[in-house]
Amino acid sequence: MAAERLILENQQKIRFHSLGSAFGIDDLAAAYAVQDEFVKILQDQGEVPAGYKIGLTSRAMQDMTGIPHPISGVVHASMVRQSPATLHLSDYGRLGLELEVAARIGKTIEPDAPLRDLAQAAEAVDAVCVSIEIIDDRNADYSEPLDLLTLVAENSWNHGIVTSEFVSEWPDLAACTGQIYRNGQLESEGSGRGVLGHPLMPLVWLSEHLSRRGEALPAGTIVTTGNFVRTVFAEEPCVFRFDIEGLGSVTVNVEH
């Protein structure tokens, strides 16, 4: 089974590679079906869903991966951490961190009435915060486009999130800038406009994606909406601080 194979390769930190059609992952629908099995195995082991990650919502990330559209994965409650958080390099094949806005859904979006525009997305959100999405790309090779289908099947590489405090009032997220600092030194900077024009617009994509699958977007769900800049990787102990202007900061201490 493809999902079992992917979980095993994650546990053994085997370098990311395409599983190919030999495992029946021939199209995007099949990839999400394997993701469903991947998530079910984790939930059978005690994990509880807390939300979703939306990936590849910025041009920077699409250029980095060679994948020209968003993808999604499931975030589990045990992997939701409050800032400051400590992560260990030994737990990952290669630890990657992404600067994102996280939105908390205030009312259930039913599959027969998905979000259609930014105004509806903003109305559906009751709070937002700064978040770091934790990924493990298992030393993927970016010199060629990644295998989209295997990436999606592997729960879109989500290994949790770190959040600041949620707030019920927020600035114009499209106009906000975000910065990543490594050991106090500015490493990268981006704008909320780079995330599909506005960091809440990916919620429209997710709602429509779930609608096609006959699934609701429940109240209380936490959704990370996509990276402001390219992923940063931690290969040695360090301290990261991720800031979003007017919204807050998240700190991660990376140890061996």
XYZ file of N, CA and C in Angstrom:
768
model
N 0.849 -1.190 0.000
C 0.000 0.000 0.000
C 0.887 1.244 0.000
N 0.531 2.227 -0.830
C 1.366 3.414 -0.983
C 1.463 4.210 0.311
N 0.343 4.374 1.025
C 0.365 5.174 2.249
C 1.281 4.554 3.294
N 1.229 3.253 3.442
C 2.105 2.580 4.398
C 3.565 2.749 4.008
N 3.837 2.667 2.711
C 5.203 2.843 2.228
C 5.709 4.256 2.548
N 4.861 5.260 2.338
C 5.267 6.638 2.594
C 5.513 6.885 4.079
N 4.686 6.321 4.919
C 4.900 6.473 6.359
C 6.207 5.819 6.769
N 6.489 4.642 6.229
C 7.743 3.958 6.531
C 8.940 4.775 6.061
N 8.871 5.334 4.853
C 9.987 6.122 4.331
C 10.199 7.390 5.155
N 9.103 7.969 5.674
C 9.249 9.111 6.585
C 9.954 8.691 7.860
N 9.536 7.581 8.442
C 10.135 7.112 9.687
C 11.617 6.808 9.510
N 11.972 6.274 8.349
C 13.366 5.899 8.088
C 14.164 7.036 7.459
N 13.499 8.176 7.208
C 14.140 9.370 6.647
C 14.801 9.085 5.303
N 14.143 8.273 4.501
C 14.625 7.967 3.154
C 14.404 9.188 2.252
N 15.354 9.485 1.419
C 15.255 10.671 0.562
C 13.988 10.625 -0.280
N 13.319 11.785 -0.382
C 12.078 11.878 -1.141
C 12.305 11.474 -2.594
N 11.378 10.656 -3.108
C 11.437 10.233 -4.514
C 10.038 9.887 -4.963
N 9.857 9.777 -6.261
C 8.559 9.439 -6.821
C 8.245 7.967 -6.592
N 7.026 7.706 -6.123
C 6.588 6.309 -6.028
C 6.138 5.779 -7.388
N 5.704 6.691 -8.258
C 5.359 6.283 -9.608
C 4.045 5.528 -9.696
N 3.661 5.208 -10.917
C 2.383 4.551 -11.166
C 2.357 3.119 -10.647
N 3.516 2.567 -10.298
C 3.553 1.212 -9.745
C 2.735 1.118 -8.466
N 2.548 2.258 -7.789
C 1.750 2.289 -6.571
C 0.352 2.853 -6.815
N -0.020 3.012 -8.086
C -1.370 3.440 -8.410
C -1.635 4.921 -8.250
N -0.577 5.722 -8.133
C -0.768 7.175 -7.998
C -0.607 7.789 -9.385
N -1.682 7.738 -10.174
C -1.614 8.118 -11.578
C -2.135 9.517 -11.866
N -2.900 10.091 -10.929
C -3.441 11.427 -11.129
C -3.673 12.065 -9.767
N -4.124 13.320 -9.783
C -4.258 14.060 -8.536
C -5.333 13.452 -7.631
N -6.413 12.961 -8.227
C -7.453 12.329 -7.410
C -6.899 11.116 -6.687
N -6.084 10.330 -7.367
C -5.471 9.161 -6.729
C -4.496 9.588 -5.640
N -3.778 10.689 -5.873
C -2.828 11.182 -4.866
C -3.551 11.589 -3.589
N -4.678 12.294 -3.735
C -5.433 12.681 -2.537
C -6.073 11.459 -1.871
N -6.420 10.437 -2.654
C -6.943 9.207 -2.055
C -5.879 8.528 -1.200
N -4.627 8.530 -1.676
C -3.530 7.977 -0.869
C -3.307 8.851 0.362
N -3.393 10.181 0.189
C -3.272 11.068 1.348
C -4.326 10.724 2.400
N -5.547 10.448 1.962
C -6.602 10.061 2.899
C -6.187 8.825 3.699
N -5.593 7.844 3.025
C -5.142 6.631 3.706
C -3.975 6.941 4.645
N -3.060 7.780 4.193
C -1.922 8.209 5.007
C -2.431 8.826 6.316
N -3.399 9.743 6.194
C -3.958 10.426 7.359
C -4.717 9.444 8.246
N -5.458 8.517 7.635
C -6.233 7.543 8.416
C -5.319 6.663 9.255
N -4.195 6.254 8.689
C -3.252 5.438 9.457
C -2.774 6.203 10.691
N -2.446 7.467 10.511
C -2.007 8.283 11.641
C -3.128 8.443 12.668
N -4.350 8.634 12.183
C -5.464 8.804 13.111
C -5.804 7.502 13.824
N -5.605 6.376 13.174
C -5.781 5.084 13.841
C -4.748 4.895 14.957
N -3.640 5.622 14.845
C -2.589 5.562 15.867
C -2.804 6.612 16.964
N -3.907 7.367 16.877
C -4.243 8.315 17.932
C -4.237 9.777 17.547
N -3.819 10.096 16.325
C -3.819 11.503 15.916
C -5.255 12.008 15.731
N -5.437 13.309 15.993
C -6.740 13.955 15.853
C -6.580 15.146 14.915
N -7.411 15.273 13.879
C -7.250 16.398 12.961
C -7.567 17.726 13.621
N -6.755 18.741 13.310
C -6.970 20.087 13.844
C -7.196 21.102 12.734
N -6.800 20.757 11.510
C -6.946 21.720 10.431
C -6.269 21.269 9.161
N -5.912 22.268 8.344
C -5.304 22.019 7.042
C -4.124 22.946 6.826
N -3.171 22.471 6.027
C -2.170 23.358 5.443
C -2.506 23.528 3.980
N -2.316 24.742 3.487
C -2.394 24.990 2.051
C -0.996 25.360 1.610
N -0.486 24.661 0.631
C 0.855 24.920 0.155
C 0.879 25.443 -1.262
N 2.033 25.994 -1.636
C 2.297 26.456 -3.005
C 1.309 27.524 -3.444
N 1.060 28.491 -2.542
C 0.150 29.592 -2.860
C 0.894 30.857 -3.278
N 2.214 30.807 -3.264
C 2.992 31.972 -3.704
C 3.817 31.609 -4.929
N 4.122 32.627 -5.724
C 4.945 32.404 -6.920
C 6.324 31.873 -6.517
N 6.844 32.370 -5.385
C 8.168 31.931 -4.940
C 8.194 30.423 -4.700
N 7.149 29.908 -4.058
C 7.115 28.472 -3.766
C 6.796 27.654 -5.010
N 5.968 28.172 -5.884
C 5.670 27.452 -7.126
C 6.907 27.363 -8.006
N 7.689 28.453 -8.046
C 8.936 28.429 -8.815
C 9.941 27.461 -8.189
N 9.976 27.425 -6.861
C 10.927 26.562 -6.165
C 10.659 25.085 -6.445
N 9.373 24.717 -6.483
C 9.010 23.302 -6.622
C 8.684 22.885 -8.048
N 8.405 23.858 -8.916
C 7.993 23.521 -10.270
C 6.549 23.064 -10.356
N 5.731 23.374 -9.331
C 4.316 22.986 -9.287
C 3.484 24.260 -9.320
N 2.639 24.460 -10.349
C 2.029 25.776 -10.568
C 0.677 26.009 -9.908
N 0.301 25.252 -8.889
C -1.005 25.454 -8.250
C -0.958 24.978 -6.806
N -1.912 25.426 -5.981
C -1.898 25.042 -4.570
C -2.154 23.549 -4.353
N -1.784 23.095 -3.164
C -2.062 21.743 -2.696
C -2.467 21.848 -1.225
N -3.008 20.761 -0.674
C -3.399 20.801 0.731
C -2.981 19.527 1.446
N -2.955 19.619 2.778
C -2.688 18.480 3.635
C -3.394 18.683 4.961
N -3.412 17.659 5.790
C -4.105 17.704 7.080
C -3.102 17.998 8.193
N -3.476 18.916 9.092
C -2.681 19.238 10.278
C -3.288 18.507 11.468
N -2.473 17.807 12.233
C -2.962 17.072 13.396
C -2.700 17.839 14.688
N -3.595 17.635 15.664
C -3.571 18.424 16.896
C -2.273 18.263 17.672
N -1.696 17.071 17.676
C -0.472 16.846 18.449
C 0.701 17.637 17.897
N 0.566 18.123 16.654
C 1.655 18.837 16.006
C 1.441 20.347 15.994
N 0.406 20.827 16.701
C 0.167 22.264 16.816
C 0.847 22.751 18.086
N 1.831 23.610 17.939
C 2.621 24.097 19.070
C 2.463 25.604 19.212
N 2.585 26.076 20.441
C 2.560 27.516 20.716
C 3.999 28.029 20.738
N 4.212 29.217 20.197
C 5.529 29.853 20.259
C 5.818 30.315 21.687
N 7.071 30.184 22.144
C 8.250 29.622 21.455
C 8.232 28.101 21.511
N 8.786 27.481 20.494
C 8.804 26.020 20.407
C 10.224 25.538 20.161
N 10.490 24.309 20.539
C 11.791 23.684 20.298
C 11.598 22.484 19.373
N 12.391 22.440 18.316
C 12.362 21.337 17.358
C 13.735 20.695 17.329
N 13.769 19.393 17.007
C 15.019 18.650 17.004
C 15.333 18.140 15.594
N 16.522 18.458 15.117
C 16.934 18.040 13.781
C 16.836 16.535 13.600
N 17.095 15.777 14.664
C 17.098 14.317 14.571
C 15.725 13.736 14.268
N 14.669 14.551 14.402
C 13.313 14.063 14.140
C 12.931 14.151 12.667
N 13.797 14.734 11.827
C 13.419 15.020 10.440
C 14.501 14.549 9.474
N 14.074 14.232 8.242
C 15.039 13.996 7.183
C 15.739 15.291 6.834
N 14.957 16.366 6.611
C 15.474 17.727 6.490
C 14.364 18.665 6.940
N 14.640 19.412 7.983
C 13.647 20.296 8.592
C 13.525 21.584 7.795
N 12.309 21.879 7.348
C 12.027 23.125 6.659
C 10.975 23.923 7.404
N 11.083 25.255 7.347
C 10.162 26.141 8.045
C 9.620 27.177 7.071
N 8.326 27.468 7.213
C 7.677 28.378 6.281
C 6.856 29.428 7.038
N 7.007 30.692 6.653
C 6.337 31.826 7.298
C 4.943 32.017 6.691
N 3.915 31.884 7.534
C 2.556 31.892 7.019
C 1.599 32.601 7.979
N 0.451 32.995 7.457
C -0.688 33.386 8.275
C -1.523 32.139 8.527
N -1.933 31.944 9.778
C -2.895 30.891 10.085
C -4.239 31.549 10.379
N -5.303 30.970 9.829
C -6.657 31.491 10.037
C -7.491 30.446 10.768
N -8.295 30.904 11.710
C -9.217 30.005 12.407
C -10.625 30.250 11.878
N -11.258 29.187 11.413
C -12.579 29.295 10.802
C -13.638 29.487 11.890
N -14.496 30.503 11.709
C -15.482 30.826 12.728
C -16.830 30.171 12.527
N -17.122 29.726 11.300
C -18.399 29.066 11.040
C -18.168 27.981 10.003
N -18.902 26.898 10.110
C -18.724 25.772 9.200
C -19.113 26.163 7.780
N -18.239 25.847 6.850
C -18.510 26.068 5.424
C -18.935 24.730 4.837
N -20.198 24.622 4.496
C -20.737 23.363 4.002
C -20.292 23.122 2.559
N -20.207 21.851 2.160
C -19.717 21.555 0.807
C -20.611 22.077 -0.310
N -21.896 22.308 -0.018
C -22.783 22.825 -1.068
C -22.781 24.340 -1.140
N -21.970 24.996 -0.288
C -21.893 26.463 -0.314
C -20.464 26.903 -0.035
N -19.517 26.540 -0.912
C -18.114 26.906 -0.674
C -17.900 28.408 -0.779
N -16.792 28.859 -0.202
C -16.411 30.262 -0.308
C -16.138 30.611 -1.769
N -16.536 31.820 -2.161
C -16.398 32.212 -3.565
C -15.443 33.377 -3.783
N -15.173 34.177 -2.733
C -14.336 35.348 -2.946
C -13.686 35.753 -1.623
N -12.835 36.772 -1.699
C -12.091 37.217 -0.527
C -13.030 37.713 0.570
N -14.098 38.424 0.203
C -15.023 38.943 1.209
C -15.654 37.801 1.999
N -16.055 36.742 1.324
C -16.635 35.599 2.020
C -15.595 34.905 2.889
N -14.374 34.828 2.406
C -13.314 34.195 3.192
C -13.070 34.981 4.475
N -12.978 36.312 4.364
C -12.741 37.133 5.546
C -13.890 37.013 6.541
N -15.110 36.929 6.041
C -16.267 36.800 6.913
C -16.275 35.455 7.645
N -15.695 34.433 7.021
C -15.693 33.093 7.611
C -14.641 32.920 8.697
N -13.691 33.863 8.793
C -12.569 33.750 9.735
C -12.869 34.520 11.001
N -12.636 33.896 12.176
C -12.853 34.636 13.415
C -11.562 35.074 14.083
N -10.399 34.549 13.630
C -9.127 34.969 14.215
C -7.990 34.544 13.304
N -6.871 35.273 13.400
C -5.675 34.936 12.624
C -4.451 35.070 13.526
N -3.345 34.512 13.074
C -2.085 34.644 13.812
C -0.917 34.408 12.857
N 0.281 34.690 13.342
C 1.506 34.311 12.635
C 1.737 32.821 12.884
N 2.168 32.112 11.872
C 2.475 30.695 12.074
C 3.718 30.305 11.281
N 4.363 29.284 11.779
C 5.414 28.600 11.044
C 4.885 27.224 10.703
N 4.857 26.899 9.414
C 4.571 25.509 9.073
C 5.878 24.724 9.087
N 5.835 23.575 9.726
C 6.986 22.680 9.784
C 6.823 21.652 8.672
N 7.824 21.536 7.827
C 7.789 20.508 6.794
C 9.030 19.630 6.906
N 8.932 18.447 6.328
C 10.092 17.576 6.153
C 10.103 17.152 4.693
N 11.027 17.735 3.929
C 11.073 17.405 2.499
C 11.964 16.203 2.207
N 12.516 15.608 3.261
C 13.361 14.407 3.144
C 14.436 14.597 2.067
N 15.081 15.767 2.133
C 16.197 16.070 1.230
C 15.804 15.980 -0.240
N 14.636 16.501 -0.561
C 14.177 16.499 -1.949
C 15.137 17.276 -2.838
N 15.201 16.872 -4.096
C 16.057 17.511 -5.093
C 15.217 18.517 -5.879
N 15.545 19.816 -5.749
C 14.772 20.857 -6.418
C 15.360 21.254 -7.774
N 16.362 20.537 -8.214
C 16.951 20.877 -9.510
C 16.018 20.516 -10.658
N 15.048 19.660 -10.384
C 14.008 19.313 -11.356
C 12.662 19.445 -10.654
N 11.563 19.636 -11.425
C 10.254 19.732 -10.775
C 9.975 18.510 -9.897
N 9.413 18.763 -8.723
C 9.083 17.673 -7.812
C 7.924 16.850 -8.363
N 7.838 15.612 -7.912
C 6.701 14.775 -8.271
C 5.501 15.216 -7.441
N 4.614 15.973 -8.065
C 3.440 16.505 -7.393
C 2.614 15.410 -6.737
N 2.426 14.307 -7.416
C 1.507 13.282 -6.925
C 2.026 12.627 -5.654
N 3.317 12.318 -5.614
C 3.879 11.725 -4.401
C 3.885 12.736 -3.266
N 4.168 13.991 -3.573
C 4.160 15.054 -2.568
C 2.782 15.174 -1.923
N 1.737 15.215 -2.723
C 0.373 15.299 -2.194
C 0.034 14.046 -1.395
N 0.391 12.874 -1.927
C 0.089 11.620 -1.242
C 0.706 11.576 0.146
N 1.858 12.233 0.313
C 2.590 12.246 1.581
C 2.083 13.359 2.491
N 0.788 13.652 2.408
C 0.158 14.702 3.219
C 0.826 16.053 3.013
N 1.304 16.263 1.794
C 1.905 17.541 1.405
C 2.998 17.989 2.368
N 3.719 16.979 2.919
C 4.912 17.199 3.760
C 4.612 17.867 5.094
N 3.341 17.992 5.485
C 3.078 18.696 6.737
C 3.540 17.901 7.948
N 4.311 18.579 8.816
C 4.749 17.991 10.080
C 4.421 18.901 11.254
N 3.383 19.730 11.085
C 2.905 20.537 12.180
C 3.062 22.028 11.956
N 2.622 22.808 12.960
C 2.708 24.259 12.896
C 3.055 24.804 14.285
N 3.634 25.993 14.280
C 3.885 26.752 15.508
C 3.157 28.082 15.339
N 2.384 28.484 16.350
C 1.555 29.676 16.212
C 1.871 30.720 17.278
N 1.603 31.973 16.915
C 1.542 33.048 17.902
C 0.130 33.044 18.489
N -0.191 34.042 19.308
C -1.552 34.158 19.822
C -2.497 34.560 18.690
N -3.666 33.923 18.634
C -4.682 34.332 17.671
C -5.288 35.666 18.097
N -5.585 36.516 17.105
C -6.219 37.808 17.372
C -7.469 37.942 16.512
N -8.475 38.623 17.053
C -9.753 38.758 16.344
C -9.824 40.013 15.484
N -8.842 40.882 15.619
C -8.721 42.057 14.748
C -7.328 42.059 14.157
N -7.243 42.368 12.870
C -5.942 42.284 12.207
C -5.813 43.359 11.131
N -4.581 43.679 10.768
C -4.347 44.690 9.730
C -4.644 44.129 8.339
N -4.447 44.977 7.332
C -4.586 44.526 5.941
C -3.473 43.522 5.661
N -3.829 42.249 5.610
C -2.814 41.198 5.501
C -2.077 41.234 4.169
N -2.744 41.732 3.136
C -2.069 41.829 1.834
C -0.932 42.829 1.885
N -1.094 43.877 2.685
C -0.082 44.931 2.753
C 1.022 44.610 3.756
N 0.824 43.581 4.574
C 1.810 43.252 5.607
C 3.068 42.653 4.986
N 4.199 42.983 5.573
C 5.445 42.322 5.203
C 5.804 41.297 6.280
N 6.513 40.273 5.873
C 6.968 39.250 6.805
C 8.466 39.071 6.684
N 9.112 38.858 7.823
C 10.570 38.680 7.833
C 10.931 37.391 8.560
N 12.001 36.763 8.098
C 12.579 35.601 8.767
C 13.976 35.970 9.235
N 14.230 35.760 10.530
C 15.541 36.021 11.119
C 16.134 34.698 11.595
N 17.384 34.472 11.237
C 18.128 33.302 11.726
C 19.249 33.812 12.628
N 19.205 33.414 13.878
C 20.193 33.882 14.862
C 20.303 35.401 14.871
N 19.147 36.061 14.736
C 19.085 37.515 14.814
C 19.381 38.244 13.524
N 19.786 37.525 12.470
C 20.121 38.146 11.197
C 18.984 37.954 10.188
N 18.586 39.037 9.531
C 17.526 38.944 8.535
C 17.952 38.016 7.409
N 17.112 37.032 7.132
C 17.424 36.065 6.084
C 16.527 36.211 4.869
N 15.263 36.557 5.092
C 14.335 36.612 3.973
C 13.162 37.515 4.327
N 12.530 38.082 3.296
C 11.407 38.996 3.514
C 10.428 38.863 2.358
N 9.144 38.954 2.672
C 8.121 38.863 1.643
C 6.871 39.615 2.046
N 5.887 39.626 1.150
C 4.657 40.386 1.357
C 3.453 39.467 1.303
N 2.412 39.848 2.048
C 1.170 39.089 2.008
C 0.544 39.047 0.630
N 0.828 40.050 -0.207
C 0.274 40.058 -1.566
C 0.806 38.891 -2.403
N 1.947 38.338 -1.984
C 2.511 37.221 -2.729
C 1.758 35.920 -2.545
N 0.820 35.896 -1.595
C 0.058 34.680 -1.304
C -1.310 34.795 -1.986
N -1.352 34.450 -3.262
C -2.572 34.559 -4.085
C -3.217 35.939 -3.997
N -2.384 36.974 -3.793
C -2.890 38.340 -3.724
C -3.310 38.778 -2.340
N -3.641 37.825 -1.472
C -4.066 38.119 -0.093
C -4.014 36.806 0.693
N -3.452 36.798 1.910
C -3.299 35.534 2.643
C -4.598 34.809 2.992
N -5.756 35.450 2.856
C -7.012 34.734 3.084
C -7.603 34.153 1.802
N -7.088 34.554 0.638
C -7.619 34.016 -0.623
C -7.438 32.498 -0.742
N -6.357 31.910 -0.230
C -6.240 30.457 -0.311
C -7.386 29.698 0.357
N -8.089 30.346 1.282
C -9.251 29.694 1.886
C -10.344 29.417 0.856
N -10.445 30.293 -0.138
C -11.407 30.066 -1.227
C -11.014 28.801 -1.990
N -9.717 28.703 -2.309
C -9.244 27.494 -3.006
C -9.532 26.241 -2.172
N -9.217 26.281 -0.867
C -9.413 25.107 -0.016
C -10.888 24.739 0.080
N -11.733 25.727 0.269
C -13.165 25.473 0.379
C -13.701 24.809 -0.886
N -13.280 25.298 -2.039
C -13.730 24.696 -3.302
C -13.156 23.292 -3.476
N -11.910 23.094 -3.068
C -11.283 21.774 -3.121
C -12.061 20.783 -2.257
N -12.386 21.172 -1.028
C -13.138 20.289 -0.141
C -14.552 20.057 -0.670
N -15.158 21.086 -1.251
C -16.502 20.954 -1.807
C -16.552 19.885 -2.890
N -15.536 19.866 -3.744
C -15.500 18.851 -4.806
C -15.388 17.442 -4.221
N -14.862 17.341 -3.015
C -14.733 16.052 -2.342
C -15.918 15.764 -1.415
N -16.902 16.673 -1.406
C -18.074 16.490 -0.569
C -17.804 16.711 0.909
N -16.789 17.531 1.237
C -16.379 17.742 2.621
C -16.617 19.186 3.043
N -16.996 19.351 4.311
C -17.159 20.681 4.892
C -15.819 21.195 5.408
N -15.775 22.501 5.664
C -14.654 23.139 6.360
C -15.207 23.554 7.719
N -14.969 22.749 8.776
C -15.679 22.951 10.041
C -15.236 24.191 10.807
N -16.158 24.733 11.600
C -15.825 25.805 12.531
C -14.749 25.323 13.492
N -13.821 26.207 13.820
C -12.723 25.860 14.710
C -11.493 25.329 14.003
N -11.614 25.026 12.709
C -10.484 24.523 11.938
C -9.402 25.597 11.815
N -8.152 25.200 11.994
C -7.008 26.084 11.772
C -6.434 25.793 10.399
N -6.217 26.830 9.619
C -5.695 26.669 8.261
C -4.474 27.570 8.082
N -3.340 26.996 7.725
C -2.197 27.800 7.319
C -2.294 28.023 5.820
N -2.094 29.276 5.405
C -2.532 29.656 4.062
C -1.424 29.812 3.035
N -0.177 29.540 3.408
C 0.881 29.546 2.412
C 2.019 30.483 2.749
N 3.191 30.124 2.248
C 4.444 30.757 2.610
C 4.614 32.134 1.966
N 5.000 33.125 2.773
C 5.306 34.472 2.256
C 6.550 34.452 1.370
N 7.493 33.563 1.662
C 8.775 33.521 0.955
C 9.114 32.055 0.678
N 10.331 31.797 0.250
C 10.759 30.421 0.045
C 11.039 29.755 1.391
N 10.906 28.445 1.416
C 11.190 27.669 2.614
C 12.628 27.895 3.069
N 12.821 28.014 4.383
C 14.179 28.034 4.940
C 14.424 26.687 5.608
N 15.652 26.205 5.490
C 16.000 24.891 6.028
C 16.991 25.043 7.172
N 16.819 24.216 8.180
C 17.721 24.208 9.325
C 18.590 22.966 9.246
N 19.883 23.156 9.151
C 20.813 22.037 9.056
C 21.749 21.955 10.250
N 21.614 22.925 11.172
C 22.402 22.929 12.403
C 21.607 23.702 13.447
N 21.927 23.571 14.719
C 21.179 24.294 15.747
C 21.192 25.807 15.502
N 20.045 26.424 15.690
C 19.917 27.863 15.493
C 18.586 28.314 16.077
N 18.381 29.626 16.054
C 17.123 30.208 16.518
C 16.502 30.990 15.362
N 15.242 30.668 15.043
C 14.513 31.397 14.018
C 13.453 32.274 14.676
N 13.288 33.485 14.144
C 12.148 34.319 14.499
C 11.446 34.720 13.216
N 10.156 34.487 13.183
C 9.341 34.844 12.026
C 8.397 35.960 12.455
N 8.450 37.104 11.764
C 7.609 38.262 12.091
C 6.658 38.556 10.940
N 5.445 38.974 11.276
C 4.554 39.577 10.293
C 4.111 40.914 10.868
N 4.379 41.963 10.126
C 4.120 43.337 10.555
C 2.686 43.496 11.042
N 2.525 44.007 12.266
C 1.211 44.290 12.808
C 0.461 43.086 13.329
N 1.068 41.890 13.241
C 0.360 40.672 13.640
C 1.073 39.919 14.758
N 2.403 39.902 14.737
C 3.114 39.216 15.808
C 4.335 38.477 15.326
N 4.862 37.621 16.215
C 6.091 36.883 15.947
C 5.969 35.456 16.448
N 6.752 34.593 15.839
C 6.868 33.199 16.264
C 8.360 32.873 16.342
N 8.749 32.193 17.410
C 10.136 31.810 17.607
C 10.269 30.295 17.689
N 11.274 29.776 17.001
C 11.581 28.340 17.042
C 13.055 28.157 17.363
N 13.323 27.370 18.371
C 14.687 26.981 18.709
C 14.959 25.609 18.097
N 15.945 25.523 17.241
C 16.305 24.258 16.599
C 17.520 23.674 17.311
N 17.351 22.459 17.808
C 18.424 21.765 18.505
C 18.721 20.453 17.794
N 19.829 19.813 18.213
C 20.158 18.518 17.617
C 19.050 17.500 17.910
